[in-house]
Coordinates of C-alpha atoms and ligand atoms in Angstrom, one line a residue:
M1 CA -3.0 151.3 10.3
A2 CA -3.3 149.9 6.8
I3 CA -3.2 146.1 6.6
N4 CA -0.4 145.3 4.3
R5 CA 0.7 142.1 2.6
Y6 CA 3.2 141.3 5.3
T7 CA 0.5 141.6 8.0
L8 CA -1.8 139.4 6.1
Q9 CA 0.9 136.8 5.6
N10 CA 1.6 136.8 9.3
F11 CA -2.1 136.6 10.1
G12 CA -2.3 133.5 7.9
R13 CA 0.7 131.8 9.6
I14 CA -0.4 132.7 13.1
F15 CA -4.0 131.5 12.5
I16 CA -2.7 128.2 11.2
L17 CA -0.5 127.9 14.3
C18 CA -3.4 128.8 16.6
F19 CA -5.5 126.2 14.8
I20 CA -2.9 123.5 15.5
L21 CA -2.6 124.7 19.1
H22 CA -6.3 124.6 19.5
F23 CA -6.5 121.0 18.7
V24 CA -3.3 120.1 20.6
Y25 CA -4.1 122.0 23.8
A26 CA -7.8 123.0 23.9
A27 CA -9.2 121.6 27.0
P28 CA -12.9 121.8 27.7
L29 CA -13.6 124.8 29.9
S30 CA -15.2 123.6 33.1
A31 CA -18.5 125.2 34.1
G32 CA -18.4 127.8 36.8
N33 CA -14.8 128.7 36.3
G34 CA -15.6 131.6 33.9
S35 CA -15.0 131.6 30.2
L36 CA -12.2 132.8 28.0
T37 CA -12.7 135.9 25.8
I38 CA -10.3 136.0 22.8
K39 CA -9.8 139.1 20.6
N40 CA -7.4 139.7 17.7
R41 CA -6.4 142.9 16.1
P42 CA -3.9 144.0 13.4
L43 CA -1.6 146.3 15.3
L44 CA 2.1 147.3 15.3
H45 CA 2.4 145.9 11.7
T46 CA 1.7 142.5 13.1
F47 CA -0.9 140.4 14.8
V48 CA -1.9 141.1 18.4
Q49 CA -4.1 138.8 20.4
I50 CA -5.5 139.1 24.0
K51 CA -7.2 136.3 25.8
M52 CA -8.6 136.8 29.3
E53 CA -11.1 135.5 31.8
S54 CA -13.1 138.4 33.2
P55 CA -16.8 139.5 33.2
D56 CA -15.5 142.9 31.8
A57 CA -13.3 141.3 29.2
D58 CA -14.7 143.3 26.2
K59 CA -14.0 146.6 27.9
I60 CA -10.6 145.7 29.3
I61 CA -9.4 144.2 26.1
E62 CA -10.4 147.3 24.2
A63 CA -8.5 149.5 26.7
A64 CA -5.5 147.2 26.4
F65 CA -5.5 147.6 22.6
Q66 CA -5.7 151.3 23.0
E67 CA -2.8 151.2 25.4
M68 CA -0.8 149.3 22.8
E69 CA -1.5 152.0 20.3
R70 CA -0.5 154.7 22.7
V71 CA 2.9 153.1 23.4
N72 CA 3.4 152.3 19.7
G73 CA 2.8 156.0 19.0
L74 CA 5.8 156.8 21.2
L75 CA 8.2 154.2 19.8
N76 CA 7.3 153.2 16.3
N77 CA 10.1 154.4 14.0
Y78 CA 7.9 154.0 10.9
D79 CA 5.5 156.6 12.3
P80 CA 6.9 160.1 11.6
L81 CA 5.1 161.5 14.6
S82 CA 6.6 159.1 17.2
E83 CA 9.2 160.3 19.6
V84 CA 11.7 157.9 18.2
S85 CA 11.2 159.2 14.7
K86 CA 11.7 162.8 16.0
I87 CA 15.1 161.6 17.4
N88 CA 15.9 160.1 14.0
A89 CA 14.9 163.3 12.1
A90 CA 17.2 165.4 14.4
A91 CA 20.2 163.0 14.1
G92 CA 23.5 164.9 14.1
I93 CA 21.7 168.2 14.5
D94 CA 19.9 168.5 17.9
S95 CA 18.7 166.7 20.9
V96 CA 15.0 166.1 21.2
E97 CA 12.9 166.3 24.3
I98 CA 11.2 162.9 25.0
S99 CA 8.8 161.5 27.7
A100 CA 10.1 159.8 30.8
E101 CA 8.6 156.6 29.4
T102 CA 10.5 156.7 26.1
A103 CA 13.6 157.6 28.0
E104 CA 13.3 154.6 30.3
V105 CA 12.7 152.2 27.5
L106 CA 15.6 153.5 25.4
Q107 CA 17.9 153.4 28.5
S108 CA 16.9 149.8 29.1
A109 CA 17.7 149.0 25.4
L110 CA 21.1 150.7 25.9
R111 CA 21.7 148.3 28.9
V112 CA 21.0 145.3 26.6
A113 CA 23.4 146.7 24.0
Q114 CA 26.1 146.8 26.7
L115 CA 25.3 143.4 28.0
S116 CA 25.5 141.9 24.6
G117 CA 28.8 143.6 23.8
G118 CA 27.1 145.5 20.9
A119 CA 25.6 142.5 19.2
F120 CA 22.2 144.0 20.0
D121 CA 22.3 147.6 18.8
F122 CA 19.2 149.5 18.0
T123 CA 21.1 152.2 16.1
V124 CA 21.2 149.5 13.3
G125 CA 18.8 151.5 11.1
P126 CA 21.3 152.5 8.4
L127 CA 22.4 148.8 8.0
L128 CA 18.8 147.7 7.8
K129 CA 18.2 150.3 5.0
A130 CA 21.3 149.2 3.2
W131 CA 20.1 145.5 3.2
G132 CA 16.5 146.4 2.1
F133 CA 14.8 146.0 5.4
A134 CA 13.9 149.6 6.2
T135 CA 10.2 149.1 5.7
D136 CA 7.6 147.1 7.5
L137 CA 7.3 144.9 4.4
P138 CA 9.5 141.8 3.8
G139 CA 13.0 142.7 2.4
C140 CA 13.3 143.4 -1.3
E141 CA 15.1 141.1 -3.7
G142 CA 18.4 142.6 -4.7
D143 CA 22.1 142.2 -5.3
G144 CA 22.9 143.2 -1.8
P145 CA 24.7 146.4 -1.0
A146 CA 28.1 147.3 -2.4
D147 CA 31.0 147.3 0.1
Q148 CA 31.3 151.0 0.2
V149 CA 27.6 151.4 0.9
L150 CA 28.0 148.9 3.8
A151 CA 31.1 150.7 5.1
K152 CA 29.2 154.0 5.1
A153 CA 26.2 152.5 6.8
K154 CA 28.4 150.8 9.4
S155 CA 30.0 154.1 10.3
L156 CA 26.5 155.4 11.2
V157 CA 25.8 152.5 13.6
G158 CA 26.9 152.5 17.3
Y159 CA 24.9 152.7 20.5
Q160 CA 27.8 154.6 22.1
L161 CA 26.8 157.5 19.7
F162 CA 23.3 157.7 21.1
H163 CA 22.7 159.6 24.4
V164 CA 19.7 159.9 26.7
R165 CA 20.0 162.6 29.3
S166 CA 17.9 164.1 32.1
D167 CA 18.4 167.7 33.1
A168 CA 16.8 168.1 36.5
E169 CA 15.6 166.1 39.5
G170 CA 12.2 165.3 41.0
A171 CA 8.9 166.4 39.3
N172 CA 10.7 168.8 36.9
K173 CA 12.9 166.1 35.5
R174 CA 13.0 166.4 31.7
Y175 CA 14.5 164.0 29.3
S176 CA 16.2 164.4 26.0
A177 CA 17.9 162.1 23.5
K178 CA 20.4 162.6 20.7
L179 CA 22.0 160.7 17.9
L180 CA 25.4 162.2 17.5
K181 CA 25.9 161.7 13.7
K182 CA 23.7 162.9 10.8
G183 CA 22.3 159.8 9.0
M184 CA 22.1 157.7 12.2
C185 CA 18.7 156.0 12.8
L186 CA 17.2 154.1 15.7
D187 CA 15.2 151.0 14.9
V188 CA 13.1 149.6 17.8
G189 CA 11.9 146.5 16.1
A190 CA 13.9 144.2 18.4
F191 CA 12.1 145.2 21.6
S192 CA 9.1 147.4 21.0
K193 CA 6.5 144.6 20.7
G194 CA 7.7 143.1 23.9
Y195 CA 7.4 146.4 25.7
V196 CA 4.0 147.1 24.2
A197 CA 2.9 143.7 25.4
D198 CA 4.2 144.6 28.9
C199 CA 2.1 147.8 28.9
A200 CA -1.0 146.0 27.8
M201 CA -0.5 143.3 30.5
A202 CA 0.1 146.0 33.2
L203 CA -3.2 147.6 32.2
I204 CA -5.0 144.3 32.4
K205 CA -3.6 143.6 35.9
R206 CA -4.6 147.1 37.0
N207 CA -8.1 146.2 36.1
G208 CA -8.0 143.3 38.5
V209 CA -7.7 140.5 35.9
K210 CA -5.8 137.4 37.2
N211 CA -5.8 135.2 34.1
A212 CA -4.8 136.6 30.7
L213 CA -2.5 136.0 27.8
V214 CA -1.2 138.8 25.5
T215 CA 0.5 138.0 22.2
A216 CA 2.3 140.7 20.1
G217 CA 4.2 139.5 17.2
G218 CA 6.9 137.1 18.5
T219 CA 6.2 137.9 22.2
V220 CA 3.7 136.2 24.5
I221 CA 3.1 137.1 28.1
G222 CA 0.9 135.0 30.4
I223 CA -0.5 135.6 33.9
G224 CA -2.4 133.1 36.0
L225 CA -4.1 130.1 34.5
K226 CA -6.6 129.1 31.8
P227 CA -10.2 129.1 33.0
D228 CA -10.1 125.3 33.3
G229 CA -7.2 125.6 35.8
S230 CA -4.5 124.4 33.5
R231 CA -1.4 126.5 32.6
W232 CA -1.2 128.6 29.4
K233 CA 0.7 126.6 26.8
I234 CA 2.7 128.2 24.0
G235 CA 3.9 126.5 20.8
I236 CA 7.4 127.5 19.6
R237 CA 7.5 127.4 15.8
H238 CA 9.8 125.0 14.0
P239 CA 12.2 127.3 12.1
R240 CA 12.0 125.3 8.9
K241 CA 8.5 124.0 8.9
A242 CA 6.0 126.9 8.7
D243 CA 3.2 125.0 10.4
G244 CA 5.3 122.7 12.6
M245 CA 6.2 123.0 16.2
L246 CA 9.6 122.7 17.9
A247 CA 8.4 122.7 21.5
A248 CA 5.5 123.6 23.7
I249 CA 6.0 125.3 27.0
A250 CA 3.8 126.2 29.9
L251 CA 3.8 129.9 30.7
T252 CA 2.8 131.3 34.1
D253 CA 3.6 134.9 35.0
C254 CA 6.4 135.3 32.5
A255 CA 7.1 136.3 28.9
V256 CA 8.5 134.4 26.0
S257 CA 9.8 135.8 22.7
T258 CA 11.2 134.1 19.6
S259 CA 13.5 135.7 17.0
G260 CA 13.8 133.7 13.7
D261 CA 15.6 134.0 10.4
Y262 CA 12.3 133.0 8.8
E263 CA 10.4 136.1 10.0
K264 CA 11.5 138.5 7.3
Y265 CA 14.0 137.5 4.7
Y266 CA 14.8 137.1 1.0
R267 CA 17.1 134.8 -0.9
K268 CA 20.2 135.9 -2.7
N269 CA 22.6 133.5 -4.4
N270 CA 20.6 130.7 -2.8
K271 CA 21.4 132.2 0.7
R272 CA 18.9 133.5 3.1
V273 CA 19.3 137.2 3.8
T274 CA 17.6 137.8 7.1
H275 CA 16.4 140.9 8.9
I276 CA 18.7 140.7 11.9
I277 CA 22.0 142.3 11.2
D278 CA 25.3 141.8 13.1
P279 CA 26.5 145.4 13.6
R280 CA 30.0 144.2 14.0
T281 CA 30.2 142.7 10.5
A282 CA 27.5 144.8 8.9
R283 CA 26.0 141.6 7.5
P284 CA 22.8 139.6 8.1
V285 CA 23.3 137.0 10.8
D286 CA 23.5 133.4 9.5
R287 CA 24.6 131.5 12.7
H288 CA 21.1 130.8 14.1
Q289 CA 17.7 129.7 12.8
S290 CA 15.8 130.6 15.9
V291 CA 16.2 131.8 19.5
T292 CA 13.6 131.7 22.1
V293 CA 14.0 133.5 25.5
L294 CA 11.8 133.2 28.6
A295 CA 12.0 136.2 31.0
E296 CA 10.0 138.1 33.6
S297 CA 9.0 140.9 31.1
G298 CA 8.2 141.1 27.4
F299 CA 10.8 143.8 27.0
D300 CA 13.5 141.5 28.5
S301 CA 12.5 138.4 26.5
D302 CA 12.1 140.3 23.2
A303 CA 15.4 142.3 23.5
L304 CA 17.4 139.3 24.7
S305 CA 16.1 137.0 22.0
T306 CA 17.3 139.4 19.3
A307 CA 20.6 139.9 21.2
L308 CA 21.2 136.1 21.4
F309 CA 20.3 135.7 17.8
V310 CA 23.3 137.9 16.9
M311 CA 25.8 136.8 19.6
D312 CA 28.1 133.7 19.3
T313 CA 26.0 130.8 20.7
D314 CA 28.4 130.1 23.6
Q315 CA 28.6 133.7 24.6
G316 CA 24.9 134.1 24.4
M317 CA 24.3 131.0 26.5
A318 CA 26.8 132.2 29.1
L319 CA 25.0 135.5 29.3
I320 CA 21.6 133.8 29.8
N321 CA 23.0 131.5 32.4
S322 CA 24.3 134.5 34.3
L323 CA 20.9 136.2 34.4
P324 CA 18.4 135.3 37.1
R325 CA 15.0 133.9 35.9
V326 CA 16.0 134.1 32.2
E327 CA 16.2 130.9 30.0
A328 CA 16.8 130.3 26.4
L329 CA 16.5 127.8 23.6
V330 CA 18.7 128.3 20.6
I331 CA 18.7 126.5 17.2
D332 CA 21.9 127.2 15.3
H333 CA 22.4 127.2 11.5
A334 CA 23.1 123.5 11.5
A335 CA 20.0 122.7 13.5
Q336 CA 22.0 122.0 16.7
I337 CA 19.9 122.6 19.8
F338 CA 21.2 124.5 22.8
M339 CA 19.3 125.0 26.1
S340 CA 20.1 127.2 29.1
R341 CA 20.5 125.4 32.4
G342 CA 16.9 125.9 33.6
W343 CA 15.1 125.7 30.2
P344 CA 11.8 124.0 31.1
Q345 CA 11.3 121.6 28.2
K346 CA 14.1 119.1 27.6
N347 CA 12.5 117.1 24.8
I348 CA 12.9 119.3 21.7
V349 CA 12.2 117.6 18.4
Y350 CA 13.7 119.3 15.4
Ligands
LIG1 P1 13.1 140.4 16.7 O1 12.1 139.8 15.7 O2 12.5 140.8 18.0 O3 14.3 139.6 16.8 O4 13.6 141.7 16.0 C1 14.1 141.8 14.8 C2 14.2 143.3 14.4 O5 15.2 144.0 15.2 C3 14.6 143.5 13.0 O6 13.5 143.4 12.1 C4 15.2 144.9 13.0 O7 14.1 145.8 13.1 C5 15.9 144.9 14.4 N1 17.3 144.5 14.4 C6 18.0 143.9 13.4 N2 19.3 143.7 13.8 C7 19.4 144.2 15.0 C8 20.5 144.2 16.0 N3 21.7 143.7 15.7 N4 20.2 144.8 17.2 C9 19.0 145.3 17.5 N5 17.9 145.3 16.6 C10 18.1 144.7 15.4
LIG2 MG1 13.3 140.7 19.8

């Protein structure tokens, strides 16, 4: 993958954050407990990092990066050869045969769309294009789309117009997917990194590793402990201070994802135009600065953080409080802080 300007900007930011975290949290590794191997790679148009404690760390980390590339090859809507791109290319024309894995991920994403009442909708591609976010680069400057352009794009968005089917049982089960209208377009940006991180962590566990941390864009998954016996600690970025932290949480056997209006945006008439679009209004969301979700899997934390970013704050919090082992921290547009009932860190400094 070519390293573009966006990737480099992200690298810069994340390295600064890692630098801060290093000084805040680095504890001396005690002798005899093994050592930590850390590797970074530009992947998935972002920054991917794996940390683990294992004598075979180099080999396992390399295999985990390859696993991430494999899964990205199925889902990445910017790669014309991916299964998702094939579904997009056949929109309104035909159904496309897809792997069981892609079918399962897309069915899970459909469930989140339903849970969120359509706030989370990965058929949002036409609206992202209309607002200038249909590339892996930051959005372009512009006057914003005309009303009729938005109305047309909105008519091409709706998860109910996307079907995933299976046509047999048992070993012969085959899966296909179809977008019902020409011009429709899936965008997996809200959950693909979380799922890719899950797959990397599954491979790491299959290799017998007990202590590891996988970071893919805004999603981090941790298992076990650091080599010194302390828990993995994750800094949650302050939404308005690029190198500042809002909170730090300990992460054991769970995933955390943050969605922020600062990730990818441009300014128009002194207003921030962010990359997360409310499919119900066809406009970029301006009710939240950042949303962080803790969950058992990277897919869940990633998908739900985007869902909550779009939903009304109260409805989003009610959803999170209704889900077992899921917690959220929401910062709204006015910098008000909302925490779900079991959010682990009660002292948030904005
Ligand atoms: P995240 O950073 O995980 O919150 O994902 C943001 C990405 O999700 C955007 O860059 C788009 O690719 C995509 N997206 C934007 N709006 C929505 C939406 N309403 N539902 C699902 N995906 C969206
Ligand atoms: Mg997300």
